[in-house]
Amino acid sequence: MDTLDYGVSYALAGVVAVSTYRIARPWCSFYLAAVLAFYAVPLFVDLTFTAVGHFTAALLGRGCCPLVRSRPGTWSPVAGVAATATGHRADSRQRGRGLVAPGYTTAGLT
């Protein structure tokens, strides 16, 4: 086997999976299912080291969610699309940590 694999795609798989906690419910469940399906399908189609590595990285990324939960706020795709449709831009005021974009809320998080 003559392949060069530097791990950037594995890191991206982990980041994509750890990002699920930032999406509002019930959308985060759909997003997580889509992410896991995206990385699980290659396991059944063509079982390779790369396929196993990407799926493992996604699982590890999801497992790291408790480590990064201290950041407040969630993103709602519905509110984000509605704000974009009405022409609103990201709010430049600081709320908690980071800029709060349309569709983001810090309510209900501990």
PDB file of C-alpha atoms in Angstrom:
ATOM      1  CA  MET A   1       0.000   0.000   0.000  1.00  0.00           C
ATOM      2  CA  ASP A   2       1.477   3.336  -1.063  1.00  0.00           C
ATOM      3  CA  THR A   3      -0.590   6.147   0.474  1.00  0.00           C
ATOM      4  CA  LEU A   4       0.207   9.403   2.159  1.00  0.00           C
ATOM      5  CA  ASP A   5      -2.148  10.134   5.000  1.00  0.00           C
ATOM      6  CA  TYR A   6      -1.248  13.055   7.227  1.00  0.00           C
ATOM      7  CA  GLY A   7      -4.311  13.050   9.447  1.00  0.00           C
ATOM      8  CA  VAL A   8      -5.942  16.334   8.493  1.00  0.00           C
ATOM      9  CA  SER A   9      -9.126  14.569   7.438  1.00  0.00           C
ATOM     10  CA  TYR A  10      -9.201  12.655  10.725  1.00  0.00           C
ATOM     11  CA  ALA A  11      -8.963  15.893  12.670  1.00  0.00           C
ATOM     12  CA  LEU A  12     -11.765  17.349  10.577  1.00  0.00           C
ATOM     13  CA  ALA A  13     -13.948  14.310  11.311  1.00  0.00           C
ATOM     14  CA  GLY A  14     -13.411  14.876  15.025  1.00  0.00           C
ATOM     15  CA  VAL A  15     -14.163  18.592  14.794  1.00  0.00           C
ATOM     16  CA  VAL A  16     -17.343  17.946  12.799  1.00  0.00           C
ATOM     17  CA  ALA A  17     -18.550  15.489  15.444  1.00  0.00           C
ATOM     18  CA  VAL A  18     -17.635  17.653  18.444  1.00  0.00           C
ATOM     19  CA  SER A  19     -19.582  20.509  16.859  1.00  0.00           C
ATOM     20  CA  THR A  20     -22.884  18.691  17.375  1.00  0.00           C
ATOM     21  CA  TYR A  21     -23.290  20.135  20.861  1.00  0.00           C
ATOM     22  CA  ARG A  22     -23.455  23.671  19.417  1.00  0.00           C
ATOM     23  CA  ILE A  23     -26.593  22.944  17.383  1.00  0.00           C
ATOM     24  CA  ALA A  24     -30.006  23.409  19.030  1.00  0.00           C
ATOM     25  CA  ARG A  25     -32.245  20.451  19.749  1.00  0.00           C
ATOM     26  CA  PRO A  26     -33.804  18.581  17.912  1.00  0.00           C
ATOM     27  CA  TRP A  27     -31.463  19.501  15.046  1.00  0.00           C
ATOM     28  CA  CYS A  28     -28.364  18.210  16.822  1.00  0.00           C
ATOM     29  CA  SER A  29     -29.755  14.654  16.745  1.00  0.00           C
ATOM     30  CA  PHE A  30     -30.273  14.815  12.982  1.00  0.00           C
ATOM     31  CA  TYR A  31     -26.831  16.349  12.480  1.00  0.00           C
ATOM     32  CA  LEU A  32     -25.158  13.678  14.613  1.00  0.00           C
ATOM     33  CA  ALA A  33     -27.001  10.888  12.772  1.00  0.00           C
ATOM     34  CA  ALA A  34     -25.933  12.350   9.422  1.00  0.00           C
ATOM     35  CA  VAL A  35     -22.301  12.698  10.551  1.00  0.00           C
ATOM     36  CA  LEU A  36     -22.135   9.137  11.857  1.00  0.00           C
ATOM     37  CA  ALA A  37     -23.866   7.781   8.738  1.00  0.00           C
ATOM     38  CA  PHE A  38     -21.444   9.711   6.518  1.00  0.00           C
ATOM     39  CA  TYR A  39     -18.478   8.089   8.218  1.00  0.00           C
ATOM     40  CA  ALA A  40     -20.105   4.653   8.750  1.00  0.00           C
ATOM     41  CA  VAL A  41     -21.118   3.985   5.130  1.00  0.00           C
ATOM     42  CA  PRO A  42     -17.508   3.535   3.937  1.00  0.00           C
ATOM     43  CA  LEU A  43     -17.054   0.859   6.622  1.00  0.00           C
ATOM     44  CA  PHE A  44     -19.626  -1.288   4.840  1.00  0.00           C
ATOM     45  CA  VAL A  45     -18.728  -0.348   1.268  1.00  0.00           C
ATOM     46  CA  ASP A  46     -14.926  -0.663   1.365  1.00  0.00           C
ATOM     47  CA  LEU A  47     -13.352  -1.462   4.722  1.00  0.00           C
ATOM     48  CA  THR A  48     -10.012   0.342   4.771  1.00  0.00           C
ATOM     49  CA  PHE A  49      -7.750   1.903   7.364  1.00  0.00           C
ATOM     50  CA  THR A  50      -8.961   5.329   6.266  1.00  0.00           C
ATOM     51  CA  ALA A  51     -12.634   4.412   6.729  1.00  0.00           C
ATOM     52  CA  VAL A  52     -11.984   2.998  10.197  1.00  0.00           C
ATOM     53  CA  GLY A  53      -9.866   6.030  11.096  1.00  0.00           C
ATOM     54  CA  HIS A  54     -12.497   8.555  10.040  1.00  0.00           C
ATOM     55  CA  PHE A  55     -15.286   6.751  11.909  1.00  0.00           C
ATOM     56  CA  THR A  56     -13.107   6.413  15.004  1.00  0.00           C
ATOM     57  CA  ALA A  57     -12.178  10.102  14.833  1.00  0.00           C
ATOM     58  CA  ALA A  58     -15.870  11.036  14.616  1.00  0.00           C
ATOM     59  CA  LEU A  59     -16.649   8.891  17.664  1.00  0.00           C
ATOM     60  CA  LEU A  60     -13.728  10.392  19.581  1.00  0.00           C
ATOM     61  CA  GLY A  61     -14.848  13.884  18.604  1.00  0.00           C
ATOM     62  CA  ARG A  62     -18.344  13.203  19.866  1.00  0.00           C
ATOM     63  CA  GLY A  63     -16.870  11.769  23.042  1.00  0.00           C
ATOM     64  CA  CYS A  64     -15.008  15.048  23.619  1.00  0.00           C
ATOM     65  CA  CYS A  65     -18.231  17.074  23.849  1.00  0.00           C
ATOM     66  CA  PRO A  66     -18.135  17.171  27.673  1.00  0.00           C
ATOM     67  CA  LEU A  67     -14.678  18.766  27.461  1.00  0.00           C
ATOM     68  CA  VAL A  68     -15.925  21.710  25.419  1.00  0.00           C
ATOM     69  CA  ARG A  69     -19.418  22.248  26.864  1.00  0.00           C
ATOM     70  CA  SER A  70     -18.274  25.280  28.854  1.00  0.00           C
ATOM     71  CA  ARG A  71     -18.854  27.488  25.793  1.00  0.00           C
ATOM     72  CA  PRO A  72     -22.343  29.011  25.987  1.00  0.00           C
ATOM     73  CA  GLY A  73     -24.813  29.166  23.131  1.00  0.00           C
ATOM     74  CA  THR A  74     -26.415  26.965  20.539  1.00  0.00           C
ATOM     75  CA  TRP A  75     -27.208  27.512  16.886  1.00  0.00           C
ATOM     76  CA  SER A  76     -30.648  26.923  15.430  1.00  0.00           C
ATOM     77  CA  PRO A  77     -30.738  26.372  11.671  1.00  0.00           C
ATOM     78  CA  VAL A  78     -34.360  27.571  11.528  1.00  0.00           C
ATOM     79  CA  ALA A  79     -33.635  30.846  13.340  1.00  0.00           C
ATOM     80  CA  GLY A  80     -30.476  31.358  11.291  1.00  0.00           C
ATOM     81  CA  VAL A  81     -32.320  30.962   7.977  1.00  0.00           C
ATOM     82  CA  ALA A  82     -35.137  33.220   9.176  1.00  0.00           C
ATOM     83  CA  ALA A  83     -32.661  35.929  10.194  1.00  0.00           C
ATOM     84  CA  THR A  84     -30.870  35.659   6.865  1.00  0.00           C
ATOM     85  CA  ALA A  85     -34.160  35.878   4.966  1.00  0.00           C
ATOM     86  CA  THR A  86     -35.074  39.092   6.786  1.00  0.00           C
ATOM     87  CA  GLY A  87     -31.651  40.608   6.118  1.00  0.00           C
ATOM     88  CA  HIS A  88     -30.319  40.643   9.688  1.00  0.00           C
ATOM     89  CA  ARG A  89     -26.580  40.449  10.201  1.00  0.00           C
ATOM     90  CA  ALA A  90     -24.533  39.008  13.023  1.00  0.00           C
ATOM     91  CA  ASP A  91     -24.857  40.943  16.263  1.00  0.00           C
ATOM     92  CA  SER A  92     -21.548  42.701  16.920  1.00  0.00           C
ATOM     93  CA  ARG A  93     -22.118  42.978  20.674  1.00  0.00           C
ATOM     94  CA  GLN A  94     -20.266  40.574  22.889  1.00  0.00           C
ATOM     95  CA  ARG A  95     -22.532  38.152  24.799  1.00  0.00           C
ATOM     96  CA  GLY A  96     -20.731  35.724  26.988  1.00  0.00           C
ATOM     97  CA  ARG A  97     -17.832  34.550  24.849  1.00  0.00           C
ATOM     98  CA  GLY A  98     -17.713  35.238  21.134  1.00  0.00           C
ATOM     99  CA  LEU A  99     -20.025  37.132  18.824  1.00  0.00           C
ATOM    100  CA  VAL A 100     -23.664  36.114  18.791  1.00  0.00           C
ATOM    101  CA  ALA A 101     -24.941  35.541  15.270  1.00  0.00           C
ATOM    102  CA  PRO A 102     -28.612  35.428  14.251  1.00  0.00           C
ATOM    103  CA  GLY A 103     -30.055  32.128  15.357  1.00  0.00           C
ATOM    104  CA  TYR A 104     -27.712  31.791  18.313  1.00  0.00           C
ATOM    105  CA  THR A 105     -29.029  31.799  21.841  1.00  0.00           C
ATOM    106  CA  THR A 106     -27.423  31.415  25.230  1.00  0.00           C
ATOM    107  CA  ALA A 107     -30.738  30.753  26.987  1.00  0.00           C
ATOM    108  CA  GLY A 108     -31.273  27.393  28.649  1.00  0.00           C
ATOM    109  CA  LEU A 109     -27.625  26.392  28.920  1.00  0.00           C
ATOM    110  CA  THR A 110     -25.844  25.746  32.180  1.00  0.00           C
TER     111      THR A 110
END
